[in-house]
Rosetta silent file (secondary structure, phi, psi, omega in degrees, C-alpha in Angstrom):
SEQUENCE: XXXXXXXXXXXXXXXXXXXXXXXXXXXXXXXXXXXXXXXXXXXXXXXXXXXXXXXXXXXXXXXXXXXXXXXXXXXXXXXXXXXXXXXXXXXXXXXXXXXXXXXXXXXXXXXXXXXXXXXXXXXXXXXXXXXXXXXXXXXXXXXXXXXXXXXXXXXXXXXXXXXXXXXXXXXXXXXXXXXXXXXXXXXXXXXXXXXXXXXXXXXXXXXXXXXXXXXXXXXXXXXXXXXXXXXXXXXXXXXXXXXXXXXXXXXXXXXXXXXXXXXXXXXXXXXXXXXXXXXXXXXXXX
SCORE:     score description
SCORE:     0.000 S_00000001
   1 L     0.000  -25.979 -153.996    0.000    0.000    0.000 S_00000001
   2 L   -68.540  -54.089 -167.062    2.915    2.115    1.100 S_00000001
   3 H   -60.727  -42.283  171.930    3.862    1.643   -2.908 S_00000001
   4 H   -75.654    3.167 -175.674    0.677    2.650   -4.314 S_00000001
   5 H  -116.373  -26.866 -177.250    0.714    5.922   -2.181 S_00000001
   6 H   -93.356  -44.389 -101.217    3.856    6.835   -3.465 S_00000001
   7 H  -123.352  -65.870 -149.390    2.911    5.580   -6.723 S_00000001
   8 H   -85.745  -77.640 -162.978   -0.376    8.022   -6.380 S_00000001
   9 H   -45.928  -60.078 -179.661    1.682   11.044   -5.029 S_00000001
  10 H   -70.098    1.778  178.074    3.844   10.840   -8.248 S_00000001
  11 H   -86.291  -50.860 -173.388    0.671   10.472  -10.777 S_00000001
  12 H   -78.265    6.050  151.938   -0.791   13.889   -8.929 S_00000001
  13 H   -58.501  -59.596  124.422    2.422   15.519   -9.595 S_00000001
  14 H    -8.094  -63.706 -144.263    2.195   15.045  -12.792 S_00000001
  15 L    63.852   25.653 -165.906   -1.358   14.903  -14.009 S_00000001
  16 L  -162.484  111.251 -165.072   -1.227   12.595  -15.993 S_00000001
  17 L   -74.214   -6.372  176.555   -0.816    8.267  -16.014 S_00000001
  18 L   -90.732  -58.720  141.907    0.939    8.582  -19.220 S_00000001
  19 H   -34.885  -38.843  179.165    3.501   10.881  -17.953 S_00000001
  20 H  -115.590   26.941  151.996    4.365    9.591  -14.739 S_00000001
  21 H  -103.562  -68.572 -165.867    4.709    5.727  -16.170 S_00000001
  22 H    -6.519  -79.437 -167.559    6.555    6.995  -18.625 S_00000001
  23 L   -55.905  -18.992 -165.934    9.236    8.778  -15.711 S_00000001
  24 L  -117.035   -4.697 -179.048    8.653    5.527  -13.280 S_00000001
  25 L    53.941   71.333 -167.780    8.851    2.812  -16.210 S_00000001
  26 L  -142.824  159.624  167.075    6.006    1.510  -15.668 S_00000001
  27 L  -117.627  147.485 -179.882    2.862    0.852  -18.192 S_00000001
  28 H   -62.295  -21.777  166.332    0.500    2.912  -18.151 S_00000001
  29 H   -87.247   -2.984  178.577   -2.512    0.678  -17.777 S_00000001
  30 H  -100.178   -9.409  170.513   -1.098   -1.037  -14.826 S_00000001
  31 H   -96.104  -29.962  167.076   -0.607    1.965  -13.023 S_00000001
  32 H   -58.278  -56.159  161.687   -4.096    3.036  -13.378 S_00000001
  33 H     3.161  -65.440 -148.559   -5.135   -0.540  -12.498 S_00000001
  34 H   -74.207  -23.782  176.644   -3.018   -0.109   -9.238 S_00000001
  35 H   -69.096  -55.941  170.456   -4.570    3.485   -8.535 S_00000001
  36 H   -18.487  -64.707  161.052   -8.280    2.102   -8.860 S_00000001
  37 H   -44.195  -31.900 -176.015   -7.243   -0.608   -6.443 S_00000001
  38 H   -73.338  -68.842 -162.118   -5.668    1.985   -3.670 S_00000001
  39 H   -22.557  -52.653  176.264   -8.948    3.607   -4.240 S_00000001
  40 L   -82.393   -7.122  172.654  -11.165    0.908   -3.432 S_00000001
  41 L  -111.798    5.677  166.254   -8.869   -0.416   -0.191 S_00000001
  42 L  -141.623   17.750  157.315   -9.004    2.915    1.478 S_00000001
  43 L   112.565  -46.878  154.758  -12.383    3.886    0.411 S_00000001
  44 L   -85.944  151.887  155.328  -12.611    7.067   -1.700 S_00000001
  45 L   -90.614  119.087 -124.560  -11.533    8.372   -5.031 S_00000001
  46 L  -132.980    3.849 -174.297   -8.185   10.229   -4.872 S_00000001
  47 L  -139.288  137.607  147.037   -8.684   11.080   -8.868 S_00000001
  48 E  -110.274  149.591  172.169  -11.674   12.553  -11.812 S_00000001
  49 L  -108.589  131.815  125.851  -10.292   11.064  -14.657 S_00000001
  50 L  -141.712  156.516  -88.786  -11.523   13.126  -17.961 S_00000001
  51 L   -69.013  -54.340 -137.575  -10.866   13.423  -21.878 S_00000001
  52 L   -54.383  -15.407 -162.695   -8.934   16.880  -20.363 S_00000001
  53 L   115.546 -179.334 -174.058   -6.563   14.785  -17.977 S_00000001
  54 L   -79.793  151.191  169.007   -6.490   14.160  -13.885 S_00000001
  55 E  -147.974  141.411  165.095   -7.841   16.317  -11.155 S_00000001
  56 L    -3.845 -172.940  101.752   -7.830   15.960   -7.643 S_00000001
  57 L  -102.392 -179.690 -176.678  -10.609   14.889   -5.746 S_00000001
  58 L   -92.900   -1.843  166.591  -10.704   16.658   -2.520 S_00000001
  59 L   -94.789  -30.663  175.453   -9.712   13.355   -0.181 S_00000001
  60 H   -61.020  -34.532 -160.973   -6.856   13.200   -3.037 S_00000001
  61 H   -80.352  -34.429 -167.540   -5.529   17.078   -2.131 S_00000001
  62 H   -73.852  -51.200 -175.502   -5.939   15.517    1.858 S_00000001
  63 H   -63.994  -62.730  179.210   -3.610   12.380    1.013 S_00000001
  64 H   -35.530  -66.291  172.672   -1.391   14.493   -1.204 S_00000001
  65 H   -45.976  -54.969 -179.012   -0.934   17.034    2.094 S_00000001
  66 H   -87.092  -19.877  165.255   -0.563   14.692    4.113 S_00000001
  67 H  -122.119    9.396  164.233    1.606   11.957    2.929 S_00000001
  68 H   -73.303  -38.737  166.961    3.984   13.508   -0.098 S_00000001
  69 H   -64.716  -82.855 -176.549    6.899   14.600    1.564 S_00000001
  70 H   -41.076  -17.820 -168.235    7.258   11.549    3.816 S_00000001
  71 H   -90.345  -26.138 -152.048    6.589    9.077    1.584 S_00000001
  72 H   -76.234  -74.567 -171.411    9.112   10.853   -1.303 S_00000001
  73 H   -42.705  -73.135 -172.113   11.575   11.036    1.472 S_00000001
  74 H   -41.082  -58.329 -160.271   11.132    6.867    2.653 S_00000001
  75 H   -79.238  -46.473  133.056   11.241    6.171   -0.982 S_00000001
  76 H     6.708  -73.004 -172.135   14.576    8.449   -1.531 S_00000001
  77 H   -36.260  -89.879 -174.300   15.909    6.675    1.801 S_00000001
  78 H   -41.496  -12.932  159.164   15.250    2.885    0.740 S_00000001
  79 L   -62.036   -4.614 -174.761   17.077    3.832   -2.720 S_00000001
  80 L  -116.960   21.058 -176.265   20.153    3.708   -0.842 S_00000001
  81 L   -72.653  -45.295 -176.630   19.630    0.453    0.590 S_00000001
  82 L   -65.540   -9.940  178.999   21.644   -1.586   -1.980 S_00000001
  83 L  -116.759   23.341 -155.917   25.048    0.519   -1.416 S_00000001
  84 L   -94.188  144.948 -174.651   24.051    0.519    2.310 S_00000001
  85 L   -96.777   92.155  174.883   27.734   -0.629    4.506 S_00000001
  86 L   -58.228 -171.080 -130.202   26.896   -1.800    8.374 S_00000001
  87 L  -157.043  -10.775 -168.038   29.177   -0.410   10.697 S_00000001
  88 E  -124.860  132.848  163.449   29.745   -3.418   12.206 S_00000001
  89 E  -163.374  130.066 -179.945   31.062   -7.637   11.613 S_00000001
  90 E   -68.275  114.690  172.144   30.938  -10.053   13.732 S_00000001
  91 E  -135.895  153.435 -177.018   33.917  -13.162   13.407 S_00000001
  92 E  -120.102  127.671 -178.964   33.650  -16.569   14.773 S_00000001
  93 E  -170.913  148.244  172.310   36.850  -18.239   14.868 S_00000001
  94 L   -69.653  100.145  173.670   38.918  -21.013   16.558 S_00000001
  95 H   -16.146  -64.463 -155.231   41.173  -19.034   19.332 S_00000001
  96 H   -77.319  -15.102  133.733   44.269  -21.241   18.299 S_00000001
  97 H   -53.207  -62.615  172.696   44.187  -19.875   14.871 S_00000001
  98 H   -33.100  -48.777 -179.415   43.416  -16.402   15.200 S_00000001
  99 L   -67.314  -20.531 -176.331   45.754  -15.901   17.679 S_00000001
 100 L  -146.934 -124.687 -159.558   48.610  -17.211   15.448 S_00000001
 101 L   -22.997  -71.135  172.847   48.237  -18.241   11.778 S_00000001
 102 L   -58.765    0.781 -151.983   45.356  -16.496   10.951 S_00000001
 103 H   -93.552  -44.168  158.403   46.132  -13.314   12.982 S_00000001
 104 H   -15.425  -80.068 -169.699   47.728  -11.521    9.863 S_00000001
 105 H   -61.979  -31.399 -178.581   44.620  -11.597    7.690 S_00000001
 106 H   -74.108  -72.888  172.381   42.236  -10.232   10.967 S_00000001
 107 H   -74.373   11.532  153.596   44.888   -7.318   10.766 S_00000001
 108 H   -63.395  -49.579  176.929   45.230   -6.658    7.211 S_00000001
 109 H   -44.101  -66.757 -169.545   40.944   -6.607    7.432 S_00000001
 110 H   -36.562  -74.147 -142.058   41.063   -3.694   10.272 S_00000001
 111 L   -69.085  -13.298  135.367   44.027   -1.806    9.107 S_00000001
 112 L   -26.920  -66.318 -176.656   41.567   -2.156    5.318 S_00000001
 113 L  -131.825   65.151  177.763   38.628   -1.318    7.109 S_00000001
 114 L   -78.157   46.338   92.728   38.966    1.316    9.933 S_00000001
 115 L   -32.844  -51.412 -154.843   35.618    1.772   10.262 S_00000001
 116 L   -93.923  132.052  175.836   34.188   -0.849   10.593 S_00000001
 117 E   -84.368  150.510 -173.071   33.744   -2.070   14.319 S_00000001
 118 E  -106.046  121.518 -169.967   35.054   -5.407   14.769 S_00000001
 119 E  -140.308  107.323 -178.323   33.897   -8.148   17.393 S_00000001
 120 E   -86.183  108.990  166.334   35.726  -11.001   17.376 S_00000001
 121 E   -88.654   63.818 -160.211   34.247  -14.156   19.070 S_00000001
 122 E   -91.945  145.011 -150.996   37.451  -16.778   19.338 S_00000001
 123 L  -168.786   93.288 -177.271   36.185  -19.815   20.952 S_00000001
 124 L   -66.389   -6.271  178.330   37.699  -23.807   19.823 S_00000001
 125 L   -68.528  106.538  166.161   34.187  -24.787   21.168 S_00000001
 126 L   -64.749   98.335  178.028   31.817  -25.713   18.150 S_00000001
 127 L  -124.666  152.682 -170.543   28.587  -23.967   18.555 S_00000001
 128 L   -44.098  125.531  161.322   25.534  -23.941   16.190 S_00000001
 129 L   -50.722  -28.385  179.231   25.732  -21.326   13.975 S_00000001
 130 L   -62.433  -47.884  179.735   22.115  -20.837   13.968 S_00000001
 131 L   -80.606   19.203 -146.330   22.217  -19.766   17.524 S_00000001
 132 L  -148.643  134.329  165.908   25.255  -17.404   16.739 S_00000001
 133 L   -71.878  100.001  167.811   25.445  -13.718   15.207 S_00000001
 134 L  -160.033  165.076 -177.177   27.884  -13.444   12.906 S_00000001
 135 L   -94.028  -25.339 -139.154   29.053  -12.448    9.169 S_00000001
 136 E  -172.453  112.495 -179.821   31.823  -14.405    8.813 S_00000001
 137 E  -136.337  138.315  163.472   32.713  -17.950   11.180 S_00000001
 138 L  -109.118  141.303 -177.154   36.160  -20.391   10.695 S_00000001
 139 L  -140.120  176.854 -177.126   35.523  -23.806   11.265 S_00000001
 140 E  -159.595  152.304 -151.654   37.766  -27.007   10.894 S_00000001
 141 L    43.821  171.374 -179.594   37.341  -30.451   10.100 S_00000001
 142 L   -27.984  106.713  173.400   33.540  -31.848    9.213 S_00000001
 143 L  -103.788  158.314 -156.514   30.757  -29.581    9.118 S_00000001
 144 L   -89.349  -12.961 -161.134   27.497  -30.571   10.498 S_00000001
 145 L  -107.976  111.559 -159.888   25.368  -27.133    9.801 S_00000001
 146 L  -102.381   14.729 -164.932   24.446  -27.267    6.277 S_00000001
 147 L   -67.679  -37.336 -160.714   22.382  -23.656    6.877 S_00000001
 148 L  -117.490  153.709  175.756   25.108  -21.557    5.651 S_00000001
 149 E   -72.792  149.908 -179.949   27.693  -21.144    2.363 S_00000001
 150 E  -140.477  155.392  123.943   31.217  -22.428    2.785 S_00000001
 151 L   -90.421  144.681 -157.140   34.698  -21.954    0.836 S_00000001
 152 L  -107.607  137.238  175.774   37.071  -24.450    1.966 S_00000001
 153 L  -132.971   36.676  174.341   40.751  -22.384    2.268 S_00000001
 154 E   146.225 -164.503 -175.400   43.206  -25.124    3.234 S_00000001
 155 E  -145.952  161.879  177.665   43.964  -28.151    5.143 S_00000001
 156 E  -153.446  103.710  162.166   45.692  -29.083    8.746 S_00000001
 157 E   -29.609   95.025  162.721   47.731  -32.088    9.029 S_00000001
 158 E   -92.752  151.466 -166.033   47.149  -33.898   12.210 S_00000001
 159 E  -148.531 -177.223 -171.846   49.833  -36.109   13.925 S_00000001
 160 E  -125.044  133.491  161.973   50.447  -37.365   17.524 S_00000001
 161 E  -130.467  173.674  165.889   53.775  -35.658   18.706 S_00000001
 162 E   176.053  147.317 -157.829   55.769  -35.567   21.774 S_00000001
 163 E   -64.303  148.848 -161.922   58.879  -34.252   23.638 S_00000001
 164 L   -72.015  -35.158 -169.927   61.693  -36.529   23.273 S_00000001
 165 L   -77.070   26.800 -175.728   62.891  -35.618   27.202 S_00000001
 166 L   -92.302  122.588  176.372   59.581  -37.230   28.445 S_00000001
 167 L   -20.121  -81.459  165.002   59.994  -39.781   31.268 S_00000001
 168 L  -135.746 -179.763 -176.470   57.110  -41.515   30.513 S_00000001
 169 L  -179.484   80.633  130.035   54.508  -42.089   28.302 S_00000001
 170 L    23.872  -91.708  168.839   51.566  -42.716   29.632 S_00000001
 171 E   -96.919  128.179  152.445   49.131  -40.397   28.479 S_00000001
 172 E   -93.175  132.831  175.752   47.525  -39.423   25.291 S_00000001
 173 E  -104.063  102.777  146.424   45.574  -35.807   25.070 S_00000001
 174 E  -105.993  134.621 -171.399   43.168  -35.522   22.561 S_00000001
 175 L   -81.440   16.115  178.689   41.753  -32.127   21.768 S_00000001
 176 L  -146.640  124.455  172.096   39.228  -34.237   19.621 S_00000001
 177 L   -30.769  135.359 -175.883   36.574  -36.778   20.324 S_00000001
 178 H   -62.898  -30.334 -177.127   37.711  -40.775   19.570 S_00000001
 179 H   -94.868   34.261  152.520   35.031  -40.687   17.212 S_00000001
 180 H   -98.302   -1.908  169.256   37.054  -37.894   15.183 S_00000001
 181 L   -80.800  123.349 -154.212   39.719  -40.138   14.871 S_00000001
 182 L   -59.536  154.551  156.017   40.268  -42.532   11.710 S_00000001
 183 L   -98.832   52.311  176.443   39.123  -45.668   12.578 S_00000001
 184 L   -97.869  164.595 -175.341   42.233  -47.619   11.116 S_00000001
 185 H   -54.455  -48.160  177.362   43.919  -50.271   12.089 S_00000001
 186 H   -67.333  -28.259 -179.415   47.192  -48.065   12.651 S_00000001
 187 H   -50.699  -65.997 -144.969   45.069  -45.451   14.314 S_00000001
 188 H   -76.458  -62.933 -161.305   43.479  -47.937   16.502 S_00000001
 189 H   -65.000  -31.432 -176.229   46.768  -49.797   17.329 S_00000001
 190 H   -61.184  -53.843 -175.717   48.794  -46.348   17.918 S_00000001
 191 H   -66.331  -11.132  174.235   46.126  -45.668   20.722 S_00000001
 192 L   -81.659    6.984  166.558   46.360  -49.050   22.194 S_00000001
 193 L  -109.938    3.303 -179.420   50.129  -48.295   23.229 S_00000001
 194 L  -102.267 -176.803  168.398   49.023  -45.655   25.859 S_00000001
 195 L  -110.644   -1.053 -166.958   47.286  -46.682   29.127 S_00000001
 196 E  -130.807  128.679  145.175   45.592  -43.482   29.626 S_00000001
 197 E  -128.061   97.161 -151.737   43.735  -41.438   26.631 S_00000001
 198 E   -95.225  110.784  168.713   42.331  -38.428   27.966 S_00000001
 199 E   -42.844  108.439  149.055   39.785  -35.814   26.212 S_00000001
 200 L  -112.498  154.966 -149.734   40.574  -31.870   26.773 S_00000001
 201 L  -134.466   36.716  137.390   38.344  -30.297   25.035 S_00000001
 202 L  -137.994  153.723 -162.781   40.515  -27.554   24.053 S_00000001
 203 H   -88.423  -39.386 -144.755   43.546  -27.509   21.659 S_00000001
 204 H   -99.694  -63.056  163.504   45.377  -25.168   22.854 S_00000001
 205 H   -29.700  -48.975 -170.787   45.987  -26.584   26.746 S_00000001
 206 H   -49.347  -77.393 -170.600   46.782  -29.876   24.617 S_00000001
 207 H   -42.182  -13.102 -177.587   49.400  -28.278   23.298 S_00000001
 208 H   -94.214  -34.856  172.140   50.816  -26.684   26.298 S_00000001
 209 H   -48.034  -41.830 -143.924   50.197  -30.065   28.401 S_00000001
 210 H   -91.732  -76.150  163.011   52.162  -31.885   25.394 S_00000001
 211 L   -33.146  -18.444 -169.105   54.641  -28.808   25.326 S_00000001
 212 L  -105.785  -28.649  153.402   55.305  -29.336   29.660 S_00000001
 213 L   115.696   57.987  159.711   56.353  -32.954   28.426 S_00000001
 214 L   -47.032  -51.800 -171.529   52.847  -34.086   30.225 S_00000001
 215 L   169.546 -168.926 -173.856   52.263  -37.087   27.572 S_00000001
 216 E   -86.854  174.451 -177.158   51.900  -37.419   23.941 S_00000001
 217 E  -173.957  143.638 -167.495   48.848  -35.342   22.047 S_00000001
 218 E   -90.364   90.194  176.879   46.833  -35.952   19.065 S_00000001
 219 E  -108.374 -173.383 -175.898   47.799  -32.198   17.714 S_00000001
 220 E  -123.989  175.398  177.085   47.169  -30.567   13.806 S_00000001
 221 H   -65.473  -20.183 -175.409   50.124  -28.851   12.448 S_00000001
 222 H   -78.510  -36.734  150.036   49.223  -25.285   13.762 S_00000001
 223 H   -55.607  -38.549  154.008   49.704  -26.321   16.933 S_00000001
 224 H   -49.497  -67.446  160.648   52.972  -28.140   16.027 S_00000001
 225 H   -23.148  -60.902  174.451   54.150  -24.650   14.480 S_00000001
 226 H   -63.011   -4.701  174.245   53.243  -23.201   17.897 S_00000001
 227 H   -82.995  -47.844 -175.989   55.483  -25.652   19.816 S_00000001
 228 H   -84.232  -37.007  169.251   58.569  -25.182   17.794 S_00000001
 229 L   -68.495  -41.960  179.863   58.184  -21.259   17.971 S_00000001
 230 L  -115.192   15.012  161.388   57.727  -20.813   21.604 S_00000001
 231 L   -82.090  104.485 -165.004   59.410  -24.184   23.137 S_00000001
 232 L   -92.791    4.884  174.543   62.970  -24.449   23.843 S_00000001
 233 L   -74.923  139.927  172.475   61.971  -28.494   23.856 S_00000001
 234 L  -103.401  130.162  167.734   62.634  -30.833   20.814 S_00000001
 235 E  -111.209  144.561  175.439   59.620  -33.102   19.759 S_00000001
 236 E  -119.624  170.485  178.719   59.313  -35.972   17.693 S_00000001
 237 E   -85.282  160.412  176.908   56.173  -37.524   15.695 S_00000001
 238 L  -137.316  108.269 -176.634   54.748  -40.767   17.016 S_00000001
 239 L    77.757 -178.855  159.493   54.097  -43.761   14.661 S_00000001
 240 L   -96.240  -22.223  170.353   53.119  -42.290   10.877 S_00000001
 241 L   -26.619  129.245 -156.401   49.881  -42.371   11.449 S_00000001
 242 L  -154.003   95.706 -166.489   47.900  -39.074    9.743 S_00000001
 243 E  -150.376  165.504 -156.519   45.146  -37.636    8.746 S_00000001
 244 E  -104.711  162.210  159.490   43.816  -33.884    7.153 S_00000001
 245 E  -137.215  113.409  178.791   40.978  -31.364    8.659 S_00000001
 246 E   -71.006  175.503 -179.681   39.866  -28.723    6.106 S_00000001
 247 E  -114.867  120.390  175.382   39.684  -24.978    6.775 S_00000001
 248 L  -104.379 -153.369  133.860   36.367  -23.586    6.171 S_00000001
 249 L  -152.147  137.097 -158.036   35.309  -19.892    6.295 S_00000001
 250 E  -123.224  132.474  135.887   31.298  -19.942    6.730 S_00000001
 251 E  -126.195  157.213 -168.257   28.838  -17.618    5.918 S_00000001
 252 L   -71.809  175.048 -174.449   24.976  -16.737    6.191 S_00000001
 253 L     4.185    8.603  176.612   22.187  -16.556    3.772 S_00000001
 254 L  -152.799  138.617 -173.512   23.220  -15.597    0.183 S_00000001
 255 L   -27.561  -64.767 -168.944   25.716  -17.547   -2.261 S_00000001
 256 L   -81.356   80.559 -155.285   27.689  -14.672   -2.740 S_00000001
 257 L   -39.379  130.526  169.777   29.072  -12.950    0.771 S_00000001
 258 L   -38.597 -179.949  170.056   28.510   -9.353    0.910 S_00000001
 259 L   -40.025  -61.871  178.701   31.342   -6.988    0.394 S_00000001
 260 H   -81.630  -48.035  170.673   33.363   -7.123    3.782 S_00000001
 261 H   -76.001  -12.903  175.358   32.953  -10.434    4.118 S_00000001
 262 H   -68.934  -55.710  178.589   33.723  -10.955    0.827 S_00000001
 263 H   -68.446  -36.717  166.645   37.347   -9.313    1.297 S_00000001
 264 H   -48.776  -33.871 -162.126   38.002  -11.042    4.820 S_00000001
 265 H   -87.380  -19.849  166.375   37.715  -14.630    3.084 S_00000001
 266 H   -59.597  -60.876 -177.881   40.252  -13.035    0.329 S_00000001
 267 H   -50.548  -37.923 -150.216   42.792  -12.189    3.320 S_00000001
 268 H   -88.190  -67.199 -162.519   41.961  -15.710    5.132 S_00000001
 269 H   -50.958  -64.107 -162.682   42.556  -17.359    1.574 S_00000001
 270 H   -64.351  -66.902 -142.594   46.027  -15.568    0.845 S_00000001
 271 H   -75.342  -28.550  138.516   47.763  -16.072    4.372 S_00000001
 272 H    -5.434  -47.493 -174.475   46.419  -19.557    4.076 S_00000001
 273 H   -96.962  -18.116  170.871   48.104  -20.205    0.866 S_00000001
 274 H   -41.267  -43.945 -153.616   51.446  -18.684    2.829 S_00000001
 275 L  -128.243  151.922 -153.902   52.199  -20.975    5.299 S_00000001
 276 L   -66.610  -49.161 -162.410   52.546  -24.874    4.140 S_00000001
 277 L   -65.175  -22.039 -171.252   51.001  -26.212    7.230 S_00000001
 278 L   -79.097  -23.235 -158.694   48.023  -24.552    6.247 S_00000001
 279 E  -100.786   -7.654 -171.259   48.091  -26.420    2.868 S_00000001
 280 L    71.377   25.369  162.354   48.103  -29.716    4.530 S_00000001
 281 L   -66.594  133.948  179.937   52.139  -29.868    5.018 S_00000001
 282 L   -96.522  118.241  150.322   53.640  -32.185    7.725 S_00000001
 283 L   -72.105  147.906  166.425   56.341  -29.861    9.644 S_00000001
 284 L   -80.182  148.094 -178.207   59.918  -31.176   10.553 S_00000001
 285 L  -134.405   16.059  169.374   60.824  -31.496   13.906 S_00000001
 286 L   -57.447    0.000    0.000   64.179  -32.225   13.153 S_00000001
């Protein structure tokens, strides 16, 4: 109705339905149509129609008074909806990336787009997306929420390491549920040499347990990276045993990602393609 009022405000501007389809690209019998119709849903006739052209009625000159400037104005507004920018973006992301691998590309995005406020959720805890605000979420290994568009931007090696000075060993940590583990023979046999295999349900505490020369740990390569950078310890791999977790970057409701989000998943994509490990490279620990 809103459309038809506006529609009607630019016919009595005019005077004329062949003039202001013309200007609104419109045909001219469907905009009378659509005036007839306003007419009859609010009651009155807002037009005389004759040979000479349109005239007012005197409930038209009341509507006209009363609703041309706002509605001109709304429709002016809502023309600028398609170049409209939030102000705002939301990221979902696994702490033990962000914080290291990925930390680049979140400040190439700012230092891009200083404007835009930024609110960074980093969290290795998998939570429904559905129940979660965001523009822009990294996830890794198999996803279950089939709600949203994905681009896949790499791979992460995982391997069981541990520090060569360790006493004993004991314990396994995994920072992933046994049923994320292949269910191979070598798989199955590697974990059958510890007596203890213990869940933490964060990755990064693996790695620092694994790093205090705790026990062994089911880690990905990012974590590995992070061992060898800030560890004065030497680690070795355990068994050959191996397997990849992709790199997603997830977003909501339309194929193609808006603008900003469009440009993060460029930055994500490049420092991705940087570092090896990211790529599904086994690091030396040599």
């Amino acid at each position: 109705m809103l459309d038809d009022l506006r529609l009607f405000v630019e016919v009595s501007r005019r005077g004329s339905f062949a003039k202001a389809a013309e200007d609104l690209g419109i045909g001219a019998p469907t905009l009378s149509k659509r005036m007839l119709a306003l007419e009859e849903k609010l009651g009155y006739p807002l037009l005389l129609r004759s040979a000479r052209g349109l005239t007012l009625t005197n409930h038209g000159q009341a509507v006209v008074d009363e609703m041309a400037d706002p509605l001109l104005a709304l429709h002016a507004k809502s023309e600028t909806l398609s170049t409209l920018e939030a102000k705002t973006f939301h990221l979902l992301c696994p702490q033990n990336l962000i914080i290291d691998p990925l930390y680049d590309a979140l400040q190439s995005f700012q230092s891009q787009h200083p404007d835009i406020q930024l609110h960074v959720e980093p969290a290795n805890s998998v939570a429904l997306l559905s129940q979660k605000r965001f523009d822009l979420a990294i996830r890794v290994g198999e996803l279950e929420d089939s709600s949203v568009y994905q681009k896949r931007l790499g791979q992460i090696t995982v391997r069981v390491v541990v520090a060569k000075e360790i006493a004993s060993m004991q314990t396994l940590f995994l920072p992933f549920k046994v049923s994320q583990i292949p269910a191979t023979d070598e798989w199955l046999t590697l974990l059958a040499q510890f007596n203890h295999v213990s869940y933490v349900g964060d990755i990064t505490l693996v790695r620092k347990l694994v790093g205090s020369a705790n026990g062994a740990g089911v880690l990905p390569m990012t974590e590995i990276a992070a061992l060898r950078a800030y560890s004065k310890t030497a680690f070795k791999y355990i068994g050959d045993c191996q397997f990849t977790r992709n790199i997603y970057a997830l977003w909501p409701n339309q194929r193609i990602p808006p603008a900003h989000t469009k440009d993060f998943i460029e930055q994500l994509q490049a420092q991705c393609q940087a570092l090896d490990y990211l790529q599904g490279a086994v690091l030396s620990l040599s």
